[in-house]
PDB file of C-alpha atoms in Angstrom:
ATOM      1  CA  MET A   1      71.964  76.112   5.865  1.00 42.00           C
ATOM      2  CA  GLY A   2      72.501  76.789   9.598  1.00 47.00           C
ATOM      3  CA  PHE A   3      73.038  80.058  11.300  1.00 44.00           C
ATOM      4  CA  ILE A   4      76.584  80.785  12.437  1.00 46.00           C
ATOM      5  CA  GLU A   5      77.039  82.994  15.483  1.00 49.00           C
ATOM      6  CA  LEU A   6      80.035  85.173  14.925  1.00 48.00           C
ATOM      7  CA  ASN A   7      80.445  85.900  18.713  1.00 48.00           C
ATOM      8  CA  VAL A   8      82.392  82.701  18.969  1.00 45.00           C
ATOM      9  CA  LEU A   9      85.265  84.595  17.350  1.00 44.00           C
ATOM     10  CA  ASN A  10      85.304  87.649  19.714  1.00 45.00           C
ATOM     11  CA  ASN A  11      88.506  88.710  21.168  1.00 43.00           C
ATOM     12  CA  ALA A  12      87.667  88.511  24.884  1.00 44.00           C
ATOM     13  CA  SER A  13      90.522  86.644  26.459  1.00 47.00           C
ATOM     14  CA  SER A  14      88.225  84.295  28.393  1.00 50.00           C
ATOM     15  CA  ASN A  15      86.270  83.423  25.249  1.00 67.00           C
ATOM     16  CA  VAL A  16      89.041  83.522  22.477  1.00 77.00           C
ATOM     17  CA  ALA A  17      88.368  81.148  19.589  1.00 87.00           C
ATOM     18  CA  LEU A  18      90.768  80.625  16.832  1.00 92.00           C
ATOM     19  CA  GLY A  19      89.483  80.312  13.235  1.00 93.00           C
ATOM     20  CA  ILE A  20      91.627  77.727  11.330  1.00 94.00           C
ATOM     21  CA  ASP A  21      91.836  77.069   7.727  1.00 93.00           C
ATOM     22  CA  LEU A  22      93.445  73.696   7.528  1.00 93.00           C
ATOM     23  CA  GLY A  23      94.587  73.854   3.896  1.00 92.00           C
ATOM     24  CA  THR A  24      95.813  71.396   1.405  1.00 92.00           C
ATOM     25  CA  THR A  25      98.851  73.691   0.499  1.00 94.00           C
ATOM     26  CA  ASN A  26      98.891  76.227   3.322  1.00 94.00           C
ATOM     27  CA  SER A  27      97.116  76.527   6.642  1.00 94.00           C
ATOM     28  CA  LEU A  28      96.497  79.600   8.906  1.00 93.00           C
ATOM     29  CA  GLY A  29      94.776  80.937  11.974  1.00 93.00           C
ATOM     30  CA  ALA A  30      92.562  83.919  12.150  1.00 92.00           C
ATOM     31  CA  MET A  31      90.470  85.828  14.763  1.00 90.00           C
ATOM     32  CA  TRP A  32      87.465  88.200  14.500  1.00 84.00           C
ATOM     33  CA  LYS A  33      88.631  91.559  15.633  1.00 83.00           C
ATOM     34  CA  ASP A  34      87.207  95.046  15.058  1.00 85.00           C
ATOM     35  CA  GLY A  35      84.390  93.825  12.912  1.00 83.00           C
ATOM     36  CA  ARG A  36      86.563  91.713  10.556  1.00 84.00           C
ATOM     37  CA  PRO A  37      88.726  88.585  10.411  1.00 84.00           C
ATOM     38  CA  ILE A  38      92.449  89.189  10.717  1.00 89.00           C
ATOM     39  CA  VAL A  39      95.176  86.575  10.050  1.00 91.00           C
ATOM     40  CA  LEU A  40      97.269  85.998  13.200  1.00 91.00           C
ATOM     41  CA  HIS A  41     101.031  85.968  12.680  1.00 86.00           C
ATOM     42  CA  PRO A  42     103.972  86.588  15.019  1.00 82.00           C
ATOM     43  CA  GLU A  43     105.659  89.933  14.692  1.00 80.00           C
ATOM     44  CA  GLY A  44     107.563  90.087  11.491  1.00 78.00           C
ATOM     45  CA  GLY A  45     106.322  86.639  10.439  1.00 81.00           C
ATOM     46  CA  SER A  46     103.941  85.300   7.936  1.00 84.00           C
ATOM     47  CA  GLY A  47     100.540  83.853   9.092  1.00 85.00           C
ATOM     48  CA  TYR A  48     100.768  81.011   6.568  1.00 91.00           C
ATOM     49  CA  VAL A  49     101.934  77.618   7.634  1.00 94.00           C
ATOM     50  CA  PRO A  50     102.900  75.298   4.728  1.00 95.00           C
ATOM     51  CA  SER A  51     100.945  72.074   5.091  1.00 95.00           C
ATOM     52  CA  ALA A  52     104.121  70.058   4.914  1.00 96.00           C
ATOM     53  CA  LEU A  53     105.577  67.476   7.366  1.00 97.00           C
ATOM     54  CA  HIS A  54     109.148  66.179   7.327  1.00 97.00           C
ATOM     55  CA  PHE A  55     110.045  63.063   9.258  1.00 97.00           C
ATOM     56  CA  GLY A  56     113.657  63.239  10.514  1.00 93.00           C
ATOM     57  CA  GLU A  57     116.092  60.380  11.108  1.00 89.00           C
ATOM     58  CA  GLN A  58     115.742  60.642  14.938  1.00 86.00           C
ATOM     59  CA  GLY A  59     111.961  60.214  14.797  1.00 82.00           C
ATOM     60  CA  GLY A  60     110.856  63.954  15.135  1.00 91.00           C
ATOM     61  CA  VAL A  61     108.425  65.529  12.805  1.00 96.00           C
ATOM     62  CA  ILE A  62     109.095  68.975  11.458  1.00 96.00           C
ATOM     63  CA  VAL A  63     106.045  70.961  10.361  1.00 96.00           C
ATOM     64  CA  GLY A  64     105.629  73.979   8.208  1.00 95.00           C
ATOM     65  CA  ARG A  65     108.176  76.075   6.338  1.00 94.00           C
ATOM     66  CA  ALA A  66     111.207  74.147   7.507  1.00 95.00           C
ATOM     67  CA  ALA A  67     109.502  70.886   6.340  1.00 96.00           C
ATOM     68  CA  ARG A  68     108.828  72.296   2.909  1.00 95.00           C
ATOM     69  CA  GLU A  69     112.492  73.413   2.683  1.00 95.00           C
ATOM     70  CA  LEU A  70     113.779  69.963   3.719  1.00 95.00           C
ATOM     71  CA  ALA A  71     111.559  68.431   0.919  1.00 94.00           C
ATOM     72  CA  LEU A  72     114.229  69.526  -1.491  1.00 93.00           C
ATOM     73  CA  LEU A  73     116.925  67.624   0.311  1.00 94.00           C
ATOM     74  CA  ASP A  74     114.871  64.665   1.467  1.00 94.00           C
ATOM     75  CA  PRO A  75     111.606  64.297  -0.626  1.00 95.00           C
ATOM     76  CA  ALA A  76     111.202  60.654   0.375  1.00 95.00           C
ATOM     77  CA  HIS A  77     110.476  61.656   3.942  1.00 96.00           C
ATOM     78  CA  THR A  78     108.330  64.704   3.440  1.00 96.00           C
ATOM     79  CA  LEU A  79     104.481  64.690   2.946  1.00 96.00           C
ATOM     80  CA  PHE A  80     102.262  67.282   1.483  1.00 95.00           C
ATOM     81  CA  SER A  81      98.478  67.525   0.867  1.00 93.00           C
ATOM     82  CA  ILE A  82      97.392  65.241   3.765  1.00 94.00           C
ATOM     83  CA  LYS A  83      94.011  66.906   3.649  1.00 94.00           C
ATOM     84  CA  ARG A  84      93.148  64.846   0.464  1.00 93.00           C
ATOM     85  CA  PHE A  85      93.339  61.638   2.570  1.00 96.00           C
ATOM     86  CA  MET A  86      91.136  62.736   5.516  1.00 95.00           C
ATOM     87  CA  GLY A  87      88.373  60.192   6.303  1.00 94.00           C
ATOM     88  CA  ARG A  88      89.362  57.982   3.323  1.00 94.00           C
ATOM     89  CA  GLY A  89      90.396  54.371   2.704  1.00 93.00           C
ATOM     90  CA  LEU A  90      92.833  53.101   0.246  1.00 93.00           C
ATOM     91  CA  LYS A  91      90.383  52.536  -2.474  1.00 93.00           C
ATOM     92  CA  ASP A  92      89.177  56.121  -2.161  1.00 92.00           C
ATOM     93  CA  VAL A  93      92.605  57.622  -2.678  1.00 92.00           C
ATOM     94  CA  GLU A  94      94.215  55.495  -5.370  1.00 89.00           C
ATOM     95  CA  SER A  95      94.999  58.410  -7.643  1.00 89.00           C
ATOM     96  CA  ASP A  96      96.386  60.682  -4.879  1.00 90.00           C
ATOM     97  CA  ALA A  97      98.401  57.702  -3.485  1.00 89.00           C
ATOM     98  CA  ARG A  98     100.719  57.841  -6.524  1.00 88.00           C
ATOM     99  CA  SER A  99     102.132  61.002  -5.319  1.00 89.00           C
ATOM    100  CA  VAL A 100     103.014  59.839  -1.815  1.00 93.00           C
ATOM    101  CA  PRO A 101     106.629  58.974  -1.192  1.00 93.00           C
ATOM    102  CA  CYS A 102     105.918  56.277   1.376  1.00 93.00           C
ATOM    103  CA  PRO A 103     103.968  52.997   1.689  1.00 93.00           C
ATOM    104  CA  LEU A 104     100.192  53.333   2.512  1.00 94.00           C
ATOM    105  CA  SER A 105      98.070  50.882   4.327  1.00 94.00           C
ATOM    106  CA  GLU A 106      94.795  50.799   6.061  1.00 94.00           C
ATOM    107  CA  THR A 107      93.754  50.656   9.730  1.00 93.00           C
ATOM    108  CA  GLN A 108      91.290  48.080  10.957  1.00 92.00           C
ATOM    109  CA  ASN A 109      88.658  50.769  10.627  1.00 90.00           C
ATOM    110  CA  GLY A 110      89.473  51.329   6.909  1.00 92.00           C
ATOM    111  CA  VAL A 111      91.381  54.550   7.315  1.00 93.00           C
ATOM    112  CA  VAL A 112      94.399  55.137   5.166  1.00 96.00           C
ATOM    113  CA  GLN A 113      97.682  55.469   7.050  1.00 95.00           C
ATOM    114  CA  PHE A 114     101.169  56.562   6.039  1.00 96.00           C
ATOM    115  CA  GLU A 115     104.432  54.640   6.989  1.00 95.00           C
ATOM    116  CA  MET A 116     107.312  56.989   7.624  1.00 95.00           C
ATOM    117  CA  ARG A 117     110.600  55.825   9.127  1.00 94.00           C
ATOM    118  CA  GLY A 118     108.989  52.609  10.578  1.00 92.00           C
ATOM    119  CA  ARG A 119     105.906  54.323  12.136  1.00 94.00           C
ATOM    120  CA  LYS A 120     102.378  54.582  10.776  1.00 95.00           C
ATOM    121  CA  TYR A 121     100.354  57.727  10.924  1.00 96.00           C
ATOM    122  CA  THR A 122      96.741  58.493  10.061  1.00 96.00           C
ATOM    123  CA  PRO A 123      95.838  61.624   8.262  1.00 96.00           C
ATOM    124  CA  GLN A 124      94.116  62.856  11.502  1.00 97.00           C
ATOM    125  CA  GLU A 125      97.362  62.482  13.460  1.00 97.00           C
ATOM    126  CA  LEU A 126      99.367  64.282  10.765  1.00 97.00           C
ATOM    127  CA  SER A 127      96.752  67.072  10.433  1.00 97.00           C
ATOM    128  CA  ALA A 128      96.798  67.435  14.255  1.00 97.00           C
ATOM    129  CA  LEU A 129     100.518  68.348  13.926  1.00 97.00           C
ATOM    130  CA  LEU A 130      99.597  71.025  11.417  1.00 96.00           C
ATOM    131  CA  LEU A 131      96.804  72.333  13.684  1.00 95.00           C
ATOM    132  CA  MET A 132      99.278  72.561  16.581  1.00 95.00           C
ATOM    133  CA  LYS A 133     101.772  74.553  14.457  1.00 95.00           C
ATOM    134  CA  VAL A 134      98.954  77.028  13.448  1.00 94.00           C
ATOM    135  CA  LYS A 135      97.880  77.306  17.118  1.00 92.00           C
ATOM    136  CA  ASP A 136     101.396  77.926  18.298  1.00 91.00           C
ATOM    137  CA  GLN A 137     101.845  80.675  15.783  1.00 91.00           C
ATOM    138  CA  ALA A 138      98.479  82.254  16.653  1.00 91.00           C
ATOM    139  CA  CYS A 139      99.167  82.108  20.359  1.00 89.00           C
ATOM    140  CA  LYS A 140     102.575  83.904  19.809  1.00 90.00           C
ATOM    141  CA  ALA A 141     100.752  86.531  17.762  1.00 90.00           C
ATOM    142  CA  LEU A 142      98.276  87.005  20.762  1.00 88.00           C
ATOM    143  CA  GLY A 143     101.130  87.588  23.231  1.00 89.00           C
ATOM    144  CA  GLY A 144     100.969  84.173  24.646  1.00 87.00           C
ATOM    145  CA  ILE A 145      97.204  83.750  25.268  1.00 87.00           C
ATOM    146  CA  GLU A 146      96.442  79.932  25.165  1.00 87.00           C
ATOM    147  CA  VAL A 147      93.618  79.215  22.794  1.00 88.00           C
ATOM    148  CA  THR A 148      91.835  75.924  23.012  1.00 89.00           C
ATOM    149  CA  LYS A 149      88.533  76.737  21.170  1.00 93.00           C
ATOM    150  CA  VAL A 150      88.491  76.652  17.364  1.00 94.00           C
ATOM    151  CA  VAL A 151      86.285  77.116  14.359  1.00 93.00           C
ATOM    152  CA  ILE A 152      87.712  75.111  11.509  1.00 95.00           C
ATOM    153  CA  THR A 153      87.150  75.181   7.769  1.00 93.00           C
ATOM    154  CA  VAL A 154      86.278  72.156   5.592  1.00 94.00           C
ATOM    155  CA  PRO A 155      85.698  71.985   1.941  1.00 93.00           C
ATOM    156  CA  ALA A 156      82.047  72.091   0.947  1.00 93.00           C
ATOM    157  CA  TYR A 157      82.363  68.782  -0.886  1.00 94.00           C
ATOM    158  CA  PHE A 158      83.658  66.965   2.257  1.00 94.00           C
ATOM    159  CA  ASP A 159      81.305  64.111   3.257  1.00 94.00           C
ATOM    160  CA  ASP A 160      80.477  63.201   6.903  1.00 94.00           C
ATOM    161  CA  SER A 161      83.530  60.893   7.363  1.00 94.00           C
ATOM    162  CA  GLN A 162      85.839  63.589   6.121  1.00 95.00           C
ATOM    163  CA  ARG A 163      84.220  66.215   8.413  1.00 95.00           C
ATOM    164  CA  HIS A 164      84.452  63.851  11.343  1.00 95.00           C
ATOM    165  CA  ALA A 165      88.185  63.128  10.539  1.00 96.00           C
ATOM    166  CA  THR A 166      88.848  66.872  10.494  1.00 96.00           C
ATOM    167  CA  ARG A 167      87.145  67.345  13.944  1.00 96.00           C
ATOM    168  CA  ASP A 168      89.144  64.307  15.161  1.00 96.00           C
ATOM    169  CA  ALA A 169      92.463  65.942  14.046  1.00 96.00           C
ATOM    170  CA  ALA A 170      91.486  69.050  16.081  1.00 95.00           C
ATOM    171  CA  ARG A 171      90.628  66.963  19.157  1.00 95.00           C
ATOM    172  CA  ILE A 172      93.998  65.067  18.822  1.00 96.00           C
ATOM    173  CA  ALA A 173      95.734  68.501  18.781  1.00 95.00           C
ATOM    174  CA  GLY A 174      93.930  69.378  21.982  1.00 94.00           C
ATOM    175  CA  ARG A 175      91.427  71.784  20.492  1.00 93.00           C
ATOM    176  CA  ASP A 176      87.746  72.139  21.316  1.00 94.00           C
ATOM    177  CA  VAL A 177      85.870  72.451  17.971  1.00 94.00           C
ATOM    178  CA  LEU A 178      83.034  74.908  18.301  1.00 94.00           C
ATOM    179  CA  ARG A 179      82.069  74.727  14.681  1.00 92.00           C
ATOM    180  CA  SER A 180      83.198  73.480  11.354  1.00 92.00           C
ATOM    181  CA  VAL A 181      82.416  75.854   8.582  1.00 93.00           C
ATOM    182  CA  ASN A 182      82.365  75.206   4.790  1.00 92.00           C
ATOM    183  CA  GLU A 183      85.301  77.000   3.153  1.00 91.00           C
ATOM    184  CA  PRO A 184      83.065  79.036   0.786  1.00 89.00           C
ATOM    185  CA  THR A 185      81.106  80.225   3.865  1.00 88.00           C
ATOM    186  CA  ALA A 186      84.304  81.178   5.632  1.00 84.00           C
ATOM    187  CA  ALA A 187      85.567  83.009   2.653  1.00 82.00           C
ATOM    188  CA  SER A 188      82.394  84.998   2.455  1.00 81.00           C
ATOM    189  CA  LEU A 189      82.662  85.882   6.168  1.00 74.00           C
TER     190      LEU A 189
END
């Protein structure tokens, strides 16, 4: 196992890195401060972002708590648990595909994609939207400091293609991935 330098998480404004747990159910951002990790959340708000996406009639995508609430009214246009599809093709996700309310297909590269309201999205593109929401919340909690560097968690069982897909999602979201850390390792930190 490799050595992880914790100084990538320090709170110096020129070297701020955000730790992101891109979760199946909820996602959140944290930072190393005063010798321990703290979950970042806007004043009076929660640090958790439900890993839910709702696709509106006008083409916009709503992410997080509002998307989870809209699932009650419009479940056919709301997605959950995108992380299960990262770096996978249709054959890999047959059992999970049954719970998806939209048609699935594959890209030319063999990556599963979701069709919502006439547009196709890869899990990386959808996860990037979740990552942007987490980053926005964290930046508000930091008083507007823009954070571009991230350390992101991945399940220990993720293979290379799933890890690569997670890094791609962060890049699509405009984040510079310093490290990807196994979730059990992140939990122990």
